[in-house]
C-alpha positions as CSV (number, residue, x, y, z in Angstrom):
1,M,0.3,18.5,20.8
2,S,-3.6,18.1,20.2
3,D,-4.1,20.5,17.3
4,Q,-0.9,19.0,15.7
5,I,-0.9,16.9,13.0
6,V,1.1,14.6,11.0
7,P,2.9,17.1,8.0
8,D,2.2,14.5,5.4
9,S,-1.7,14.6,6.6
10,E,-4.8,15.3,4.8
11,H,-6.3,16.8,7.1
12,R,-9.6,17.8,6.0
13,G,-12.8,17.0,5.4
14,L,-14.9,15.0,8.7
15,V,-11.9,13.9,10.3
16,G,-10.8,17.6,11.1
17,R,-14.5,18.4,12.1
18,L,-14.3,15.1,14.6
19,P,-14.1,15.7,18.1
20,Q,-10.6,15.3,19.7
21,F,-10.4,11.4,20.3
22,P,-12.5,10.4,17.5
23,R,-9.9,12.4,15.8
24,D,-7.4,10.7,17.4
25,L,-8.4,7.7,16.6
26,A,-9.0,8.7,12.9
27,Q,-5.5,9.6,12.3
28,L,-4.5,6.6,13.9
29,A,-6.2,4.5,11.6
30,R,-4.5,7.0,9.0
31,F,-8.3,7.9,7.9
32,D,-6.9,11.1,7.0
33,R,-4.2,9.8,4.5
34,P,-6.5,7.9,2.2
35,I,-3.4,7.4,-0.1
36,G,-2.6,4.3,2.1
37,W,-5.8,2.5,1.4
38,W,-5.7,3.0,-2.1
39,L,-2.5,1.5,-2.9
40,L,-4.2,-1.4,-0.6
41,F,-7.3,-1.7,-2.2
42,W,-5.2,-1.3,-5.8
43,P,-3.8,-5.0,-6.0
44,C,-6.9,-6.6,-5.5
45,T,-8.9,-4.9,-8.4
46,F,-5.7,-5.9,-10.4
47,G,-6.2,-9.8,-9.3
48,L,-9.7,-9.6,-9.7
49,L,-9.9,-7.5,-13.2
50,L,-7.5,-9.9,-14.7
51,A,-9.0,-13.0,-13.5
52,G,-11.8,-11.9,-15.9
53,G,-13.8,-10.1,-13.4
54,E,-15.1,-7.7,-15.2
55,G,-19.0,-7.2,-13.4
56,E,-17.7,-8.0,-10.1
57,W,-18.5,-4.5,-8.6
58,Q,-19.9,-5.9,-5.6
59,L,-16.8,-7.8,-4.8
60,L,-14.7,-5.0,-5.8
61,L,-16.8,-2.6,-3.3
62,W,-16.2,-5.3,-0.4
63,F,-12.7,-5.3,-1.2
64,L,-12.5,-1.3,-0.7
65,L,-13.9,-1.8,2.8
66,G,-11.8,-4.2,3.6
67,A,-8.8,-2.2,2.5
68,I,-9.6,0.8,4.8
69,A,-10.0,-1.7,7.4
70,M,-7.3,-3.4,7.4
71,R,-5.0,-0.8,6.2
72,G,-6.2,1.0,9.6
73,A,-5.6,-2.2,11.4
74,G,-2.0,-2.0,10.3
75,C,-1.4,1.3,11.1
76,V,-2.9,0.9,14.5
77,Y,-0.6,-1.8,15.5
78,N,2.4,-0.3,13.3
79,D,2.0,2.7,15.9
80,I,1.6,0.5,18.8
81,V,4.9,-1.3,18.5
82,D,6.9,2.0,16.9
83,A,5.6,4.2,19.5
84,D,9.4,5.0,20.9
85,L,11.1,5.2,17.0
86,D,8.0,7.7,16.4
87,R,8.9,10.0,18.9
88,Q,12.1,10.3,18.1
89,V,11.1,11.1,13.9
90,A,9.4,15.0,13.5
91,R,7.1,13.4,10.8
92,T,5.5,10.9,13.6
93,A,6.3,12.4,16.7
94,V,3.0,13.9,17.1
95,R,1.2,10.4,15.8
96,P,-1.4,9.5,18.9
97,V,-0.3,6.6,20.2
98,A,3.4,8.3,20.2
99,S,2.4,11.5,21.8
100,G,0.4,10.0,24.1
101,R,-2.8,10.9,23.1
102,V,-4.2,7.4,22.9
103,S,-2.9,5.0,25.2
104,K,-1.9,1.6,24.0
105,R,-5.1,-0.1,25.7
106,A,-7.1,1.9,23.5
107,A,-5.3,1.6,20.6
108,W,-5.3,-2.9,21.2
109,T,-8.9,-2.2,21.2
110,W,-9.6,0.5,18.1
111,L,-7.2,-2.5,16.8
112,L,-9.9,-5.1,17.6
113,A,-12.7,-3.0,16.2
114,L,-11.1,-2.8,13.0
115,C,-10.1,-6.2,12.7
116,C,-14.0,-7.0,13.0
117,V,-14.6,-5.6,9.9
118,G,-12.2,-6.8,8.0
119,L,-13.8,-10.6,9.0
120,V,-16.8,-9.2,7.7
121,V,-15.3,-8.7,4.6
122,L,-13.2,-11.7,4.1
123,L,-16.4,-14.0,5.4
124,Q,-18.2,-12.8,2.0
125,L,-15.4,-15.0,-0.1
126,R,-15.0,-18.2,-1.4
127,W,-12.9,-20.9,0.9
128,E,-9.8,-20.4,-1.3
129,A,-9.4,-16.6,-1.2
130,Q,-10.2,-16.7,2.3
131,L,-7.4,-19.1,3.0
132,V,-5.1,-17.0,0.6
133,A,-6.4,-13.5,3.3
134,L,-4.9,-15.2,6.5
135,G,-2.0,-16.3,4.9
136,S,-0.9,-12.1,5.1
137,L,-1.5,-12.3,9.0
138,A,2.5,-13.1,9.6
139,L,3.8,-10.7,7.2
140,V,1.7,-8.1,8.7
141,A,2.6,-9.0,11.9
142,A,6.4,-8.5,11.1
143,Y,6.7,-5.9,9.2
144,P,7.4,-3.4,12.1
145,F,10.6,-5.1,12.7
146,M,12.1,-5.0,9.6
147,K,13.0,-1.4,9.8
148,R,15.1,-2.7,12.5
149,I,17.1,-5.7,11.1
150,T,17.0,-5.1,7.0
151,W,18.1,-2.3,5.4
152,W,15.0,-3.1,2.7
153,P,11.9,-2.8,4.9
154,Q,10.2,-1.8,1.5
155,A,10.8,-5.2,0.2
156,W,8.4,-6.7,3.0
157,L,6.1,-4.2,2.5
158,G,5.8,-5.7,-1.1
159,L,5.3,-8.2,0.3
160,V,2.4,-7.4,2.1
161,F,0.4,-4.6,0.5
162,S,0.5,-6.8,-3.2
163,W,-0.8,-9.7,-1.2
164,G,-4.3,-8.1,-2.7
165,A,-3.3,-9.2,-6.0
166,L,-3.6,-13.0,-4.7
167,V,-6.8,-12.6,-3.5
168,G,-8.5,-10.5,-5.8
169,W,-7.4,-13.3,-8.5
170,F,-8.4,-16.5,-6.2
171,A,-11.7,-14.9,-5.7
172,L,-12.4,-16.3,-9.0
173,R,-10.4,-18.9,-9.8
174,S,-7.1,-20.5,-9.1
175,D,-5.6,-21.5,-12.8
176,H,-2.7,-19.6,-14.1
177,L,-0.4,-19.4,-10.9
178,D,2.1,-18.2,-13.2
179,V,0.2,-15.2,-14.2
180,L,-0.6,-14.3,-10.9
181,A,3.2,-15.2,-9.8
182,A,4.1,-12.7,-12.4
183,L,1.0,-10.1,-11.3
184,Y,2.5,-10.0,-7.6
185,A,5.9,-10.0,-8.4
186,G,5.3,-6.5,-10.2
187,C,3.1,-5.1,-7.6
188,A,5.7,-5.9,-4.9
189,L,8.1,-4.1,-6.8
190,W,6.1,-1.7,-7.6
191,V,5.7,-1.2,-4.3
192,V,9.5,-1.1,-3.1
193,G,9.8,1.8,-6.1
194,Y,7.0,4.0,-4.2
195,D,7.8,3.6,-0.5
196,T,11.5,4.6,-1.3
197,I,9.9,7.7,-2.8
198,Y,8.0,8.2,0.5
199,A,11.1,7.1,2.8
200,L,13.1,10.1,1.5
201,Q,11.3,12.3,3.8
202,D,12.6,10.8,6.7
203,R,16.2,10.0,5.5
204,E,18.2,12.6,8.0
205,D,15.8,11.3,11.5
206,D,15.9,7.7,10.1
207,A,19.8,8.3,10.2
208,L,20.0,9.8,13.6
209,V,17.8,7.2,15.2
210,G,19.1,3.9,13.4
211,I,15.9,3.4,11.2
212,R,16.7,1.7,8.2
213,S,15.3,2.2,4.6
214,S,15.8,1.8,1.3
215,A,16.0,5.4,0.3
216,L,19.1,5.5,2.9
217,A,20.8,2.3,1.7
218,L,20.7,3.2,-1.8
219,G,22.2,6.9,-0.7
220,R,23.0,9.4,-3.8
221,R,21.4,6.3,-6.3
222,V,17.8,6.8,-5.2
223,T,16.6,7.7,-8.6
224,G,17.9,5.2,-10.3
225,G,17.0,2.4,-8.1
226,V,13.5,3.8,-8.1
227,A,14.0,3.2,-12.1
228,L,14.9,-0.2,-11.8
229,F,12.2,-0.9,-9.7
230,Y,9.2,0.5,-11.6
231,L,11.0,-1.0,-15.0
232,G,11.3,-4.3,-13.0
233,A,7.5,-3.9,-12.5
234,L,6.2,-3.1,-16.1
235,A,8.5,-6.3,-16.8
236,C,6.5,-8.4,-14.7
237,W,3.4,-7.4,-15.5
238,A,4.0,-7.1,-19.1
239,L,5.1,-11.1,-18.5
240,A,1.5,-11.3,-16.7
241,F,-0.4,-9.9,-19.7
242,W,1.4,-11.9,-22.4
243,W,1.1,-15.5,-20.3
244,L,-2.5,-14.3,-20.2
245,R,-3.1,-13.6,-23.3
246,E,-0.6,-13.4,-26.4
247,D,-1.4,-10.9,-28.0
248,V,0.9,-7.4,-28.1
249,L,-1.7,-5.0,-28.7
250,G,-2.7,-6.3,-25.2
251,L,1.0,-5.2,-23.8
252,L,0.0,-1.8,-25.2
253,A,-2.9,-1.5,-22.6
254,L,0.7,-0.7,-20.5
255,A,2.2,2.4,-21.8
256,P,-0.2,5.0,-19.5
257,I,1.4,3.5,-16.4
258,A,4.8,3.5,-17.7
259,G,4.4,6.8,-18.9
260,H,3.2,7.9,-15.6
261,L,5.8,6.2,-13.9
262,F,8.7,7.5,-15.9
263,W,7.3,10.9,-15.1
264,Q,7.6,10.5,-11.6
265,V,11.1,9.4,-11.9
266,A,11.7,12.3,-14.3
267,T,10.6,14.7,-12.0
268,L,11.9,13.7,-8.8
269,D,13.8,16.0,-6.8
270,T,14.9,13.5,-3.8
271,A,16.4,16.9,-1.6
272,D,12.8,17.9,-1.4
273,G,10.1,16.2,0.9
274,Q,7.1,17.5,-0.9
275,S,7.4,16.7,-4.2
276,A,8.5,13.1,-2.7
277,L,5.4,12.8,-1.0
278,D,3.5,14.5,-4.4
279,R,5.2,11.8,-6.3
280,F,4.4,9.1,-3.4
281,R,0.9,10.4,-3.5
282,S,0.3,10.2,-7.5
283,N,0.5,6.4,-6.9
284,R,-3.1,6.7,-6.7
285,F,-3.4,7.4,-10.0
286,A,-0.8,4.9,-11.0
287,G,-3.4,2.4,-10.1
288,L,-6.2,3.2,-11.8
289,L,-4.2,3.3,-14.7
290,L,-2.9,-0.4,-14.0
291,A,-6.2,-1.5,-12.3
292,L,-8.0,-0.4,-16.5
293,A,-5.0,-2.6,-18.0
294,C,-5.7,-5.2,-16.3
295,W,-9.8,-5.2,-17.0
296,V,-8.9,-5.0,-20.9
297,V,-6.5,-7.8,-20.5
298,G,-8.3,-9.8,-18.7
299,N,-11.6,-9.3,-19.9
300,A,-10.7,-9.4,-23.6
301,G,-13.1,-11.3,-25.4
302,V,-15.5,-12.0,-22.8
């Protein structure tokens, strides 16, 4: 069991060369799967850049460190809570806690260490952003239980993974809350869309063990459902851009990400787990495209 890896792991580089126990800790925090912290980091950049933070490179780096640490902490907490369920799903059965390679006591210690890194990042922000960031803790704590009580845990994840947009915005300013609300709503719908794609990998196992997901709830309508979520995200982002700067040309900044999201939907094979994983991972690039759009609109005329 110790040599096995999670099928969707990008098990390369430094993580693959580590001794067994440090490697298990790295896998527990998903350091071998950087897509997760990219997806947590991008909303921070959306909020910061749309708020006009063109030259805030140091703050962006702090956000990146925070995303890596807190995504890792969230994954450790999720694996502690979900250990029994993970043992029943082929893709997750070899995770360090589920397989028994890392004890729950060691996992809690690792979780605390990662939270300490997050605290260092938190202290770099102005007090308004600190309060907003702390507001996410209740959402994070509740997330692992959502798959047990609702068919739409992806909607809850949308609230969690989009929270960085609020923190990024409040790191610079506290006005134009209508713009921020539209940005946040768009990010949440984007998360629901891409995590529904991700959940396609586990539909059979999830159905057997009673785990609920949007991929199961949508059934044969997954492609159409994802398309609607992505359209909703684009509409919200367009609204945020328009409310901030009433300029039709600014809306054109969304064209690249609109094209990319259309490609995801048009080429998704819902019966092929690798197709789902590839399109899910491509949202790392989608995040970059939206960050550039927010930079264009948020800093126009500055």
